């Protein structure tokens, strides 16, 4: 998903879930910040680099794709943008090496999605924002994996947009300077690279921005599905994502004692269903203006546009960085990354690297996580 | 219409194979052309070896070269056409059996070439390495083209089944 949903739609969802205007702003800012908190930005702030929740294109271009490099990439993308649905899925006729990648395929309503929401319970608004970003992306990025893999993430020429008047073939071009032509179904995508671990094969790069457009419904052949076709209905999926976010935030606010997957706040959202579906189905690459208008109607106040620098000065000038907005975001990000890496490791999959239980083994590994261990208390397991 | 019926799925599988193999055949063809040009430029006294007559000059030589080049390019064009037709069929266009007949002829030629290479190795090749590599490539080309014929036949079969089903 992109800024229109991660920022403005998340604000609307938070407000509908019962958060105040200020709280909703903090949540939606954290949600969108997940898409821009790169190592470059953290280095500028002199903040822990391990808290990076994304990688810029230039960072990916420079990234190694050896074993350690791939683990680093997977830790970030699988934790924050392509949360695996089922780490223990079985496949027929494939070896362990393939299955490890297959098990990282993203999808909604998995165990990890529930753990992500529960991890944010009784924590900061920043943690809630990160959780909402992840939940939203599980719907948009379904069927892709957060690890560079040709055999999982590749697509081919069999790509059709489903339109009321009949299907139209989608043309992909690798042209980053030209905007997507949604009227003629011409979209940009990453360059085909036959190397299995090329960063071009990370996530939904081979399908371009298509998964992030709320209006589009399409069918295609994912590389892992053995020539079976998948239909991706973004308007429907995005609506359920919105309703699940509202339900998740109602849970985080304490309206429910437990969070269940496959449960959505349809009742809360139903008075606005037509309005929301109208925004989701409107044929445009950026729905920010519509979501912003909706958010303004709900709250009665303007929603400030997303400013990446808004909390930088607070962080750099503060003596107690953990108490600042970005400091809280960093702790929440470290916590999420730690949890997901641990779950992937415990499933017997080394694609995200090793995970160390601090309570048993003492502190070993990346020093950035020391602050997380201290924050959680050393008696508690690091996840 | 079930887009994931076993017939449609297998049709997509074999169509994909056809497009990939067709591209491979075209690439091999381009490589053959490059190899010939490199041989022409890089081999000393290549013209003498080709004509078998060191005294051939002038118009006679020119005519010989033109005819030689025309024949070579003709055969290269046939192979390119085979690859192109395979890709077109793989992308959904209806193609007849013409290019398949040509493919079978080519397979026959390659098999004869391989057998001759084995039986007359010393005569055909200057070095063991050259001979081994050439035989390997000929073998791979033969297998590739055979797979292409099989894929094309299966595609035609599945398309007939779909028409029979009304799909």
Short mmCIF file of C-alpha atoms in Angstrom, two decimals:
data_model
loop_
_atom_site.label_atom_id
_atom_site.label_comp_id
_atom_site.label_asym_id
_atom_site.label_seq_id
_atom_site.Cartn_x
_atom_site.Cartn_y
_atom_site.Cartn_z
CA UNK A 1 0.00 0.00 0.00
CA UNK A 2 1.03 3.62 -0.31
CA UNK A 3 0.64 6.93 1.50
CA UNK A 4 -3.07 7.36 0.77
CA UNK A 5 -3.93 4.22 2.74
CA UNK A 6 -1.09 4.05 5.25
CA UNK A 7 -1.56 7.65 6.32
CA UNK A 8 -4.98 9.04 5.56
CA UNK A 9 -7.04 5.84 5.56
CA UNK A 10 -5.29 4.68 8.73
CA UNK A 11 -6.24 8.01 10.35
CA UNK A 12 -9.86 7.39 9.40
CA UNK A 13 -9.72 3.81 10.72
CA UNK A 14 -8.16 4.93 13.99
CA UNK A 15 -10.79 7.62 14.46
CA UNK A 16 -13.60 5.19 13.74
CA UNK A 17 -12.06 2.76 16.25
CA UNK A 18 -12.47 5.42 18.92
CA UNK A 19 -9.08 7.08 19.16
CA UNK A 20 -8.96 10.84 19.60
CA UNK A 21 -7.87 13.14 16.81
CA UNK A 22 -4.33 13.50 18.27
CA UNK A 23 -4.00 9.79 18.90
CA UNK A 24 -5.18 9.00 15.39
CA UNK A 25 -2.55 11.35 13.99
CA UNK A 26 0.19 9.60 15.96
CA UNK A 27 -0.99 6.22 14.74
CA UNK A 28 -1.28 7.17 11.10
CA UNK A 29 2.06 9.00 11.18
CA UNK A 30 3.75 5.90 12.59
CA UNK A 31 2.03 3.77 9.98
CA UNK A 32 3.36 5.89 7.12
CA UNK A 33 6.75 6.36 8.80
CA UNK A 34 7.22 2.60 8.48
CA UNK A 35 7.55 3.16 4.74
CA UNK A 36 10.28 5.81 5.06
CA UNK A 37 12.32 4.78 8.12
CA UNK A 38 15.43 3.65 6.28
CA UNK A 39 19.02 3.26 7.43
CA UNK A 40 19.84 6.48 5.62
CA UNK A 41 17.30 8.38 7.69
CA UNK A 42 18.35 6.69 10.93
CA UNK A 43 22.01 7.40 10.24
CA UNK A 44 21.16 11.06 9.81
CA UNK A 45 19.47 11.00 13.22
CA UNK A 46 22.28 8.95 14.74
CA UNK A 47 19.63 6.41 15.68
CA UNK A 48 20.05 2.61 15.83
CA UNK A 49 20.29 1.34 12.27
CA UNK A 50 18.73 -2.00 13.17
CA UNK A 51 15.40 -0.24 13.62
CA UNK A 52 15.14 0.35 9.88
CA UNK A 53 11.71 -0.66 8.65
CA UNK A 54 12.39 -0.21 4.98
CA UNK A 55 15.17 0.06 2.43
CA UNK A 56 15.41 2.80 -0.14
CA UNK A 57 15.94 1.91 -3.78
CA UNK A 58 19.51 3.18 -3.61
CA UNK A 59 20.12 1.09 -0.49
CA UNK A 60 18.77 -1.99 -2.26
CA UNK A 61 20.99 -1.32 -5.25
CA UNK A 62 23.99 -1.35 -2.95
CA UNK A 63 22.77 -4.30 -0.89
CA UNK A 64 24.71 -7.55 -0.98
CA UNK A 65 22.75 -10.61 -1.97
CA UNK A 66 25.10 -13.08 -0.33
CA UNK A 67 23.73 -15.15 2.55
CA UNK A 68 24.04 -12.43 5.19
CA UNK A 69 22.77 -9.75 2.84
CA UNK A 70 19.69 -11.79 1.95
CA UNK A 71 18.97 -12.40 5.63
CA UNK A 72 19.22 -8.69 6.30
CA UNK A 73 16.84 -7.86 3.45
CA UNK A 74 14.39 -10.57 4.52
CA UNK A 75 14.37 -9.44 8.14
CA UNK A 76 13.21 -5.97 7.13
CA UNK A 77 10.74 -6.79 4.40
CA UNK A 78 9.17 -9.88 5.96
CA UNK A 79 8.77 -8.09 9.30
CA UNK A 80 7.14 -4.89 8.09
CA UNK A 81 5.77 -5.23 4.57
CA UNK A 82 5.31 -8.89 3.65
CA UNK A 83 4.33 -10.60 6.87
CA UNK A 84 4.25 -14.36 6.20
CA UNK A 85 0.84 -15.99 6.46
CA UNK A 86 1.85 -19.56 7.26
CA UNK A 87 5.41 -20.39 8.29
CA UNK A 88 4.60 -24.10 8.34
CA UNK A 89 2.85 -24.51 5.00
CA UNK A 90 3.68 -27.73 3.20
CA UNK A 91 4.20 -28.13 -0.52
CA UNK A 92 4.45 -31.25 -2.63
CA UNK A 93 7.49 -32.16 -4.61
CA UNK A 94 9.72 -29.35 -3.40
CA UNK A 95 12.86 -29.42 -1.34
CA UNK A 96 13.49 -27.64 1.92
CA UNK A 97 15.28 -24.79 0.22
CA UNK A 98 12.21 -23.94 -1.87
CA UNK A 99 9.80 -24.50 0.99
CA UNK A 100 11.61 -21.97 3.17
CA UNK A 101 10.86 -19.28 0.60
CA UNK A 102 7.34 -20.53 -0.03
CA UNK A 103 6.59 -20.25 3.67
CA UNK A 104 7.41 -16.55 3.59
CA UNK A 105 4.56 -15.77 1.22
CA UNK A 106 2.54 -12.91 2.63
CA UNK A 107 -1.16 -13.08 3.31
CA UNK A 108 -3.80 -11.77 5.75
CA UNK A 109 -5.25 -13.47 8.79
CA UNK A 110 -2.22 -15.55 9.60
CA UNK A 111 -0.83 -16.34 13.06
CA UNK A 112 1.89 -13.75 12.70
CA UNK A 113 -0.71 -11.08 11.91
CA UNK A 114 -2.46 -11.85 15.18
CA UNK A 115 0.86 -11.79 17.06
CA UNK A 116 1.72 -8.47 15.47
CA UNK A 117 -1.47 -6.89 16.75
CA UNK A 118 -1.12 -8.49 20.19
CA UNK A 119 2.47 -7.26 20.40
CA UNK A 120 1.15 -3.69 20.20
CA UNK A 121 -1.34 -4.22 23.01
CA UNK A 122 -0.70 -1.91 25.99
CA UNK A 123 2.21 -0.39 24.16
CA UNK A 124 2.64 2.99 22.51
CA UNK A 125 0.63 4.54 19.72
CA UNK A 126 3.72 4.15 17.58
CA UNK A 127 3.51 0.37 18.06
CA UNK A 128 -0.15 0.51 17.04
CA UNK A 129 0.78 2.46 13.92
CA UNK A 130 3.43 -0.05 12.90
CA UNK A 131 0.95 -2.89 13.46
CA UNK A 132 -1.63 -1.16 11.27
CA UNK A 133 0.91 -0.70 8.51
CA UNK A 134 1.74 -4.38 8.62
CA UNK A 135 -1.90 -5.49 8.71
CA UNK A 136 -2.76 -3.28 5.75
CA UNK A 137 0.18 -4.64 3.75
CA UNK A 138 -0.81 -8.26 4.42
CA UNK A 139 -3.89 -7.57 2.28
CA UNK A 140 -2.25 -5.57 -0.49
CA UNK A 141 0.88 -7.70 -0.80
CA UNK A 142 -0.82 -11.09 -0.64
CA UNK A 143 0.91 -13.80 -2.66
CA UNK A 144 4.34 -12.14 -2.66
CA UNK A 145 7.23 -12.83 -0.30
CA UNK A 146 9.53 -10.39 1.49
CA UNK A 147 12.66 -12.13 0.31
CA UNK A 148 14.38 -11.83 -3.08
CA UNK A 149 13.24 -14.91 -4.95
CA UNK A 150 12.55 -15.41 -8.63
CA UNK A 151 10.75 -18.71 -8.10
CA UNK A 152 8.27 -17.10 -5.70
CA UNK A 153 7.86 -13.48 -6.79
CA UNK A 154 8.21 -13.65 -10.55
CA UNK A 155 5.33 -12.96 -12.89
CA UNK A 156 5.08 -13.19 -16.67
CA UNK A 157 3.12 -11.76 -19.58
CA UNK A 158 -0.10 -13.45 -18.43
CA UNK A 159 -1.46 -10.43 -16.56
CA UNK A 160 -4.99 -9.13 -17.17
CA UNK A 161 -7.00 -6.36 -15.62
CA UNK A 162 -10.58 -7.39 -14.91
CA UNK A 163 -12.88 -4.64 -16.12
CA UNK A 164 -16.66 -4.47 -16.31
CA UNK A 165 -16.53 -4.43 -20.10
CA UNK A 166 -14.11 -7.33 -20.41
CA UNK A 167 -10.56 -8.16 -19.43
CA UNK A 168 -7.67 -6.08 -20.73
CA UNK A 169 -4.10 -7.26 -21.02
CA UNK A 170 -1.71 -5.40 -18.75
CA UNK A 171 1.55 -4.24 -20.30
CA UNK A 172 4.53 -3.92 -18.04
CA UNK A 173 7.43 -1.67 -18.95
CA UNK A 174 10.53 -0.95 -16.99
CA UNK A 175 10.43 2.82 -17.17
CA UNK A 176 10.74 4.50 -13.81
CA UNK A 177 10.49 8.00 -15.27
CA UNK A 178 7.10 7.47 -16.89
CA UNK A 179 4.00 7.39 -14.67
CA UNK A 180 1.67 4.42 -14.85
CA UNK A 181 -0.96 4.82 -17.57
CA UNK A 182 -4.04 3.45 -15.85
CA UNK A 183 -6.32 4.23 -18.80
CA UNK A 184 -4.40 1.90 -21.09
CA UNK A 185 -3.24 -0.55 -18.38
CA UNK A 186 0.44 0.20 -18.91
CA UNK A 187 2.40 -0.11 -15.69
CA UNK A 188 6.01 -0.04 -14.69
CA UNK A 189 7.67 -2.98 -12.97
CA UNK A 190 11.12 -4.12 -11.96
CA UNK A 191 13.48 -5.44 -14.61
CA UNK A 192 13.46 -9.19 -15.24
CA UNK A 193 16.55 -10.76 -13.71
CA UNK A 194 17.10 -14.47 -14.09
CA UNK A 195 19.21 -14.56 -10.94
CA UNK A 196 17.18 -16.15 -8.16
CA UNK A 197 18.31 -13.71 -5.46
CA UNK A 198 18.34 -10.46 -7.41
CA UNK A 199 16.72 -7.56 -5.52
CA UNK A 200 14.54 -7.06 -8.60
CA UNK A 201 12.76 -10.21 -7.42
CA UNK A 202 11.96 -8.81 -3.98
CA UNK A 203 8.33 -8.53 -2.97
CA UNK A 204 5.91 -7.37 -5.63
CA UNK A 205 8.51 -5.58 -7.76
CA UNK A 206 7.71 -7.78 -10.75
CA UNK A 207 4.09 -6.63 -10.57
CA UNK A 208 5.04 -2.99 -10.13
CA UNK A 209 2.67 -0.82 -8.12
CA UNK A 210 -0.38 -2.84 -9.09
CA UNK A 211 -0.90 -4.40 -5.64
CA UNK A 212 -0.82 -0.89 -4.14
CA UNK A 213 -3.63 0.55 -6.24
CA UNK A 214 -6.95 0.15 -4.51
CA UNK A 215 -9.08 0.32 -7.66
CA UNK A 216 -7.56 -2.50 -9.66
CA UNK A 217 -8.82 -6.07 -9.96
CA UNK A 218 -6.57 -8.38 -11.90
CA UNK A 219 -5.62 -11.98 -12.61
CA UNK A 220 -2.16 -13.35 -13.16
CA UNK A 221 0.08 -16.40 -12.79
CA UNK A 222 2.34 -16.23 -9.73
CA UNK A 223 5.54 -18.20 -10.14
CA UNK A 224 4.80 -20.45 -7.14
CA UNK A 225 1.31 -21.52 -8.19
CA UNK A 226 2.24 -23.95 -10.98
CA UNK A 227 0.39 -22.20 -13.80
CA UNK A 228 -2.80 -21.71 -11.82
CA UNK A 229 -4.34 -18.30 -12.07
CA UNK A 230 -4.97 -16.02 -9.14
CA UNK A 231 -7.54 -13.27 -9.04
CA UNK A 232 -6.62 -10.30 -6.87
CA UNK A 233 -9.56 -8.10 -6.02
CA UNK A 234 -8.02 -4.99 -4.50
CA UNK A 235 -11.24 -3.03 -3.84
CA UNK A 236 -12.64 -5.93 -1.84
CA UNK A 237 -9.34 -6.70 -0.10
CA UNK A 238 -8.71 -3.08 0.80
CA UNK A 239 -12.17 -2.77 2.33
CA UNK A 240 -11.56 -5.82 4.48
CA UNK A 241 -8.14 -4.44 5.38
CA UNK A 242 -9.80 -1.23 6.55
CA UNK A 243 -12.40 -3.08 8.59
CA UNK A 244 -9.75 -5.34 10.12
CA UNK A 245 -7.67 -2.32 11.08
CA UNK A 246 -10.70 -0.78 12.82
CA UNK A 247 -11.32 -4.04 14.68
CA UNK A 248 -7.62 -4.34 15.59
CA UNK A 249 -7.55 -0.83 16.98
CA UNK A 250 -10.77 -1.42 18.90
CA UNK A 251 -8.97 -4.39 20.46
CA UNK A 252 -5.90 -2.29 21.21
CA UNK A 253 -8.10 0.30 22.90
CA UNK A 254 -9.50 -2.41 25.13
CA UNK A 255 -12.94 -3.01 23.63
CA UNK A 256 -12.11 -6.71 23.25
CA UNK A 257 -10.08 -9.03 25.44
CA UNK A 258 -8.62 -11.02 22.56
CA UNK A 259 -7.78 -10.41 18.92
CA UNK A 260 -9.10 -12.94 16.42
CA UNK A 261 -8.11 -13.28 12.83
CA UNK A 262 -10.84 -13.34 10.15
CA UNK A 263 -12.84 -10.89 12.18
CA UNK A 264 -13.66 -7.43 10.87
CA UNK A 265 -15.44 -4.36 12.24
CA UNK A 266 -18.14 -4.35 9.57
CA UNK A 267 -20.71 -2.92 11.96
CA UNK A 268 -18.53 0.03 12.91
CA UNK A 269 -17.67 0.81 9.31
CA UNK A 270 -21.03 0.06 7.67
CA UNK A 271 -22.45 3.63 7.94
CA UNK A 272 -19.55 4.72 5.74
CA UNK A 273 -19.35 1.70 3.50
CA UNK A 274 -20.56 3.37 0.33
CA UNK A 275 -18.23 6.30 0.86
CA UNK A 276 -15.22 4.06 1.48
CA UNK A 277 -15.96 1.73 -1.41
CA UNK A 278 -16.36 4.79 -3.62
CA UNK A 279 -12.85 5.92 -2.71
CA UNK A 280 -11.41 2.45 -3.17
CA UNK A 281 -12.95 1.86 -6.58
CA UNK A 282 -12.22 5.31 -7.99
CA UNK A 283 -9.75 4.89 -10.81
CA UNK A 284 -6.77 6.96 -9.61
CA UNK A 285 -3.21 6.22 -8.61
CA UNK A 286 -3.40 8.34 -5.47
CA UNK A 287 -6.50 8.52 -3.27
CA UNK A 288 -4.95 10.81 -0.65
CA UNK A 289 -7.29 13.74 -1.38
CA UNK A 290 -10.40 11.59 -1.01
CA UNK A 291 -9.25 9.91 2.17
CA UNK A 292 -8.16 13.24 3.59
CA UNK A 293 -11.59 14.73 2.88
CA UNK A 294 -13.23 11.73 4.54
CA UNK A 295 -10.95 12.07 7.56
CA UNK A 296 -11.77 15.75 7.84
CA UNK A 297 -15.49 14.97 7.78
CA UNK A 298 -15.07 12.37 10.51
CA UNK A 299 -12.90 14.43 12.82
CA UNK A 300 -14.03 17.92 11.92
CA UNK A 301 -10.40 19.00 11.63
CA UNK A 302 -7.75 19.17 8.93
CA UNK A 303 -5.26 16.36 8.71
CA UNK A 304 -1.74 17.73 8.32
CA UNK A 305 0.12 16.32 5.35
CA UNK A 306 2.82 13.78 6.11
CA UNK A 307 6.10 15.50 6.93
CA UNK A 308 9.03 13.12 7.22
CA UNK A 309 11.00 15.67 9.24
CA UNK A 310 8.27 16.45 11.76
CA UNK A 311 9.87 14.71 14.76
CA UNK A 312 13.54 14.86 13.80
CA UNK A 313 14.44 17.85 15.90
CA UNK A 314 12.68 16.41 18.94
CA UNK A 315 14.74 13.25 18.63
CA UNK A 316 18.12 14.84 17.98
CA UNK A 317 17.74 17.47 20.70
CA UNK A 318 16.40 15.19 23.41
CA UNK A 319 18.46 13.65 26.23
CA UNK A 320 15.89 10.91 26.73
CA UNK A 321 15.51 9.65 23.21
CA UNK A 322 13.34 6.68 24.13
CA UNK A 323 10.65 9.10 25.29
CA UNK A 324 10.49 10.95 21.97
CA UNK A 325 8.15 10.07 19.12
CA UNK A 326 10.87 8.53 16.98
CA UNK A 327 12.40 6.86 20.04
CA UNK A 328 9.12 5.09 20.74
CA UNK A 329 8.83 4.17 17.07
CA UNK A 330 12.33 2.69 17.14
CA UNK A 331 11.55 0.52 20.17
CA UNK A 332 8.33 -0.70 18.56
CA UNK A 333 10.14 -1.47 15.30
CA UNK A 334 12.90 -3.40 17.09
CA UNK A 335 10.28 -5.34 18.98
CA UNK A 336 8.36 -6.26 15.81
CA UNK A 337 11.48 -7.22 13.89
CA UNK A 338 12.69 -9.30 16.82
CA UNK A 339 9.39 -11.15 17.05
CA UNK A 340 9.07 -11.96 13.37
CA UNK A 341 12.72 -13.00 13.01
CA UNK A 342 12.31 -15.27 16.02
CA UNK A 343 9.17 -16.90 14.61
CA UNK A 344 10.81 -17.51 11.26
CA UNK A 345 13.90 -18.94 12.95
CA UNK A 346 11.84 -21.18 15.24
CA UNK A 347 10.04 -22.61 12.21
CA UNK A 348 13.40 -23.96 11.08
CA UNK A 349 13.85 -21.34 8.39
CA UNK A 350 17.15 -19.49 8.26
CA UNK A 351 16.18 -16.98 5.59
CA UNK A 352 15.84 -14.26 8.23
CA UNK A 353 18.96 -15.36 10.05
CA UNK A 354 19.47 -16.48 13.62
CA UNK A 355 17.42 -15.44 16.61
CA UNK A 356 18.90 -15.54 20.08
CA UNK A 357 16.91 -15.99 23.27
CA UNK A 358 18.46 -13.37 25.56
CA UNK A 359 16.96 -14.82 28.73
CA UNK A 360 18.66 -18.17 28.13
CA UNK A 361 21.86 -17.23 26.39
CA UNK A 362 22.44 -13.73 27.65
CA UNK A 363 22.83 -10.87 25.24
CA UNK A 364 24.45 -11.95 21.97
CA UNK A 365 24.29 -10.32 18.60
CA UNK A 366 23.39 -6.92 17.25
CA UNK A 367 24.02 -4.28 19.90
CA UNK A 368 21.06 -2.17 18.78
CA UNK A 369 18.76 -4.77 20.29
CA UNK A 370 20.31 -4.20 23.71
CA UNK A 371 18.00 -1.25 24.12
CA UNK A 372 15.04 -3.52 23.38
CA UNK A 373 16.20 -6.05 25.94
CA UNK A 374 16.61 -3.28 28.51
CA UNK A 375 13.22 -1.83 27.60
CA UNK A 376 11.46 -5.18 28.03
CA UNK A 377 13.39 -6.16 31.13
CA UNK A 378 16.15 -8.77 31.08
CA UNK A 379 14.05 -11.46 32.76
CA UNK A 380 11.69 -11.57 29.83
CA UNK A 381 12.49 -13.47 26.64
CA UNK A 382 13.60 -11.06 23.99
CA UNK A 383 10.51 -11.53 21.81
CA UNK B 1 -15.48 -20.72 -17.38
CA UNK B 2 -13.01 -22.21 -14.94
CA UNK B 3 -9.68 -20.53 -15.59
CA UNK B 4 -7.97 -23.04 -13.34
CA UNK B 5 -9.31 -26.24 -14.92
CA UNK B 6 -6.59 -28.81 -15.51
CA UNK B 7 -6.85 -28.30 -19.29
CA UNK B 8 -6.32 -24.54 -19.04
CA UNK B 9 -3.50 -24.97 -16.57
CA UNK B 10 -1.67 -27.48 -18.74
CA UNK B 11 -2.28 -25.33 -21.80
CA UNK B 12 -0.62 -22.39 -20.04
CA UNK B 13 2.28 -24.62 -19.02
CA UNK B 14 2.98 -25.81 -22.54
CA UNK B 15 2.41 -22.40 -24.09
CA UNK B 16 4.99 -21.00 -21.69
CA UNK B 17 7.38 -23.77 -22.67
CA UNK B 18 6.88 -22.95 -26.33
CA UNK B 19 7.68 -19.27 -25.84
CA UNK B 20 10.82 -20.08 -23.84
CA UNK B 21 12.05 -22.78 -26.21
CA UNK B 22 11.21 -20.63 -29.23
CA UNK B 23 13.34 -17.84 -27.77
CA UNK B 24 16.14 -20.37 -27.19
CA UNK B 25 16.02 -21.59 -30.78
CA UNK B 26 16.17 -18.01 -32.04
CA UNK B 27 19.10 -17.26 -29.72
CA UNK B 28 20.97 -20.36 -30.95
CA UNK B 29 20.34 -19.20 -34.48
CA UNK B 30 21.78 -15.77 -33.81
CA UNK B 31 24.76 -17.43 -32.15
CA UNK B 32 25.33 -19.60 -35.22
CA UNK B 33 25.43 -16.47 -37.38
CA UNK B 34 27.89 -14.75 -35.04
CA UNK B 35 30.03 -17.89 -34.96
CA UNK B 36 30.17 -18.02 -38.74
CA UNK B 37 31.20 -14.39 -38.98
CA UNK B 38 33.87 -14.92 -36.32
CA UNK B 39 35.14 -17.99 -38.15
CA UNK B 40 35.25 -16.05 -41.41
CA UNK B 41 37.22 -13.22 -39.84
CA UNK B 42 39.36 -15.23 -37.49
CA UNK B 43 40.44 -18.23 -39.58
CA UNK B 44 43.54 -17.83 -41.72
CA UNK B 45 43.00 -18.73 -45.37
CA UNK B 46 39.36 -19.41 -44.66
CA UNK B 47 38.39 -18.70 -48.28
CA UNK B 48 40.88 -21.26 -49.54
CA UNK B 49 39.54 -23.86 -47.11
CA UNK B 50 36.01 -23.04 -48.18
CA UNK B 51 36.50 -23.09 -51.93
CA UNK B 52 39.21 -25.77 -51.95
CA UNK B 53 40.85 -23.77 -54.73
CA UNK B 54 43.54 -21.23 -53.75
CA UNK B 55 43.49 -19.83 -57.30
CA UNK B 56 39.82 -18.82 -57.26
CA UNK B 57 39.59 -15.04 -57.58
CA UNK B 58 37.51 -12.19 -58.92
CA UNK B 59 33.96 -12.74 -60.13
CA UNK B 60 34.13 -16.48 -59.70
CA UNK B 61 35.01 -16.05 -56.03
CA UNK B 62 32.37 -13.36 -55.57
CA UNK B 63 29.65 -15.53 -57.07
CA UNK B 64 30.75 -18.46 -54.92
CA UNK B 65 30.64 -16.35 -51.79
CA UNK B 66 27.24 -14.90 -52.62
CA UNK B 67 25.74 -18.33 -53.23
CA UNK B 68 27.41 -19.72 -50.10
CA UNK B 69 26.14 -16.83 -47.99
CA UNK B 70 22.64 -17.12 -49.46
CA UNK B 71 22.42 -20.82 -48.66
CA UNK B 72 23.71 -20.28 -45.12
CA UNK B 73 21.36 -17.38 -44.47
CA UNK B 74 18.47 -19.39 -45.90
CA UNK B 75 19.03 -22.20 -43.41
CA UNK B 76 19.55 -19.71 -40.59
CA UNK B 77 16.35 -17.95 -41.55
CA UNK B 78 14.46 -21.26 -41.47
CA UNK B 79 15.67 -21.92 -37.93
CA UNK B 80 14.79 -18.34 -36.91
CA UNK B 81 11.34 -18.79 -38.42
CA UNK B 82 10.90 -22.00 -36.43
CA UNK B 83 11.71 -20.20 -33.17
CA UNK B 84 9.51 -17.25 -34.05
CA UNK B 85 6.58 -19.49 -34.93
CA UNK B 86 6.96 -21.38 -31.67
CA UNK B 87 6.86 -18.13 -29.71
CA UNK B 88 3.84 -16.89 -31.62
CA UNK B 89 2.00 -20.11 -30.94
CA UNK B 90 3.02 -19.87 -27.30
CA UNK B 91 1.57 -16.38 -27.10
CA UNK B 92 -1.82 -17.62 -28.26
CA UNK B 93 -1.75 -17.32 -32.03
CA UNK B 94 -2.97 -20.21 -34.09
CA UNK B 95 -0.19 -21.84 -36.10
CA UNK B 96 -0.37 -24.76 -38.51
CA UNK B 97 1.93 -27.72 -38.74
CA UNK B 98 4.28 -26.19 -41.31
CA UNK B 99 6.95 -25.04 -38.91
CA UNK B 100 6.77 -28.38 -37.09
CA UNK B 101 7.54 -30.24 -40.31
CA UNK B 102 10.57 -27.99 -40.80
CA UNK B 103 11.58 -28.64 -37.18
CA UNK B 104 11.43 -32.40 -37.69
CA UNK B 105 13.61 -32.03 -40.80
CA UNK B 106 16.10 -30.02 -38.79
CA UNK B 107 16.10 -32.64 -36.06
CA UNK B 108 16.88 -35.23 -38.71
CA UNK B 109 19.77 -33.11 -40.04
CA UNK B 110 21.21 -32.63 -36.56
CA UNK B 111 20.98 -36.36 -35.81
CA UNK B 112 22.81 -37.17 -39.03
CA UNK B 113 25.39 -34.55 -38.14
CA UNK B 114 25.94 -36.06 -34.70
CA UNK B 115 26.25 -39.59 -36.07
CA UNK B 116 28.71 -38.42 -38.73
CA UNK B 117 30.72 -36.57 -36.10
CA UNK B 118 31.02 -39.74 -34.05
CA UNK B 119 31.89 -42.06 -36.92
CA UNK B 120 34.25 -39.67 -38.73
CA UNK B 121 35.54 -37.64 -35.81
CA UNK B 122 39.13 -37.40 -36.96
CA UNK B 123 38.11 -36.25 -40.43
CA UNK B 124 35.50 -33.72 -39.41
CA UNK B 125 37.28 -31.92 -36.56
CA UNK B 126 40.75 -30.48 -36.13
CA UNK B 127 40.75 -30.85 -32.37
CA UNK B 128 39.02 -32.99 -29.78
CA UNK B 129 37.81 -29.90 -27.94
CA UNK B 130 36.17 -28.39 -31.04
CA UNK B 131 34.51 -31.68 -31.82
CA UNK B 132 33.24 -32.26 -28.31
CA UNK B 133 31.77 -28.77 -28.01
CA UNK B 134 30.12 -28.91 -31.42
CA UNK B 135 28.59 -32.30 -30.70
CA UNK B 136 27.36 -31.09 -27.35
CA UNK B 137 25.66 -28.08 -28.90
CA UNK B 138 24.16 -30.16 -31.67
CA UNK B 139 22.82 -32.61 -29.11
CA UNK B 140 21.32 -29.85 -27.01
CA UNK B 141 19.74 -28.28 -30.08
CA UNK B 142 18.25 -31.63 -31.07
CA UNK B 143 16.77 -32.20 -27.63
CA UNK B 144 15.46 -28.62 -27.50
CA UNK B 145 13.74 -28.89 -30.85
CA UNK B 146 12.25 -32.27 -29.94
CA UNK B 147 10.84 -30.74 -26.77
CA UNK B 148 9.46 -27.89 -28.84
CA UNK B 149 7.64 -30.28 -31.16
CA UNK B 150 6.18 -32.09 -28.16
CA UNK B 151 5.07 -28.83 -26.54
CA UNK B 152 3.47 -27.62 -29.75
CA UNK B 153 1.55 -30.87 -30.22
CA UNK B 154 0.30 -30.67 -26.62
CA UNK B 155 -0.77 -27.05 -27.08
CA UNK B 156 -2.78 -27.95 -30.14
CA UNK B 157 -4.30 -30.89 -28.28
CA UNK B 158 -5.37 -28.78 -25.29
CA UNK B 159 -6.78 -26.06 -27.50
CA UNK B 160 -8.94 -28.62 -29.31
CA UNK B 161 -10.11 -29.93 -25.94
CA UNK B 162 -11.09 -26.43 -24.87
CA UNK B 163 -13.02 -25.84 -28.04
CA UNK B 164 -14.79 -29.15 -27.51
CA UNK B 165 -15.66 -28.06 -23.96
CA UNK B 166 -16.99 -24.78 -25.29
CA UNK B 167 -14.31 -22.74 -23.57
#
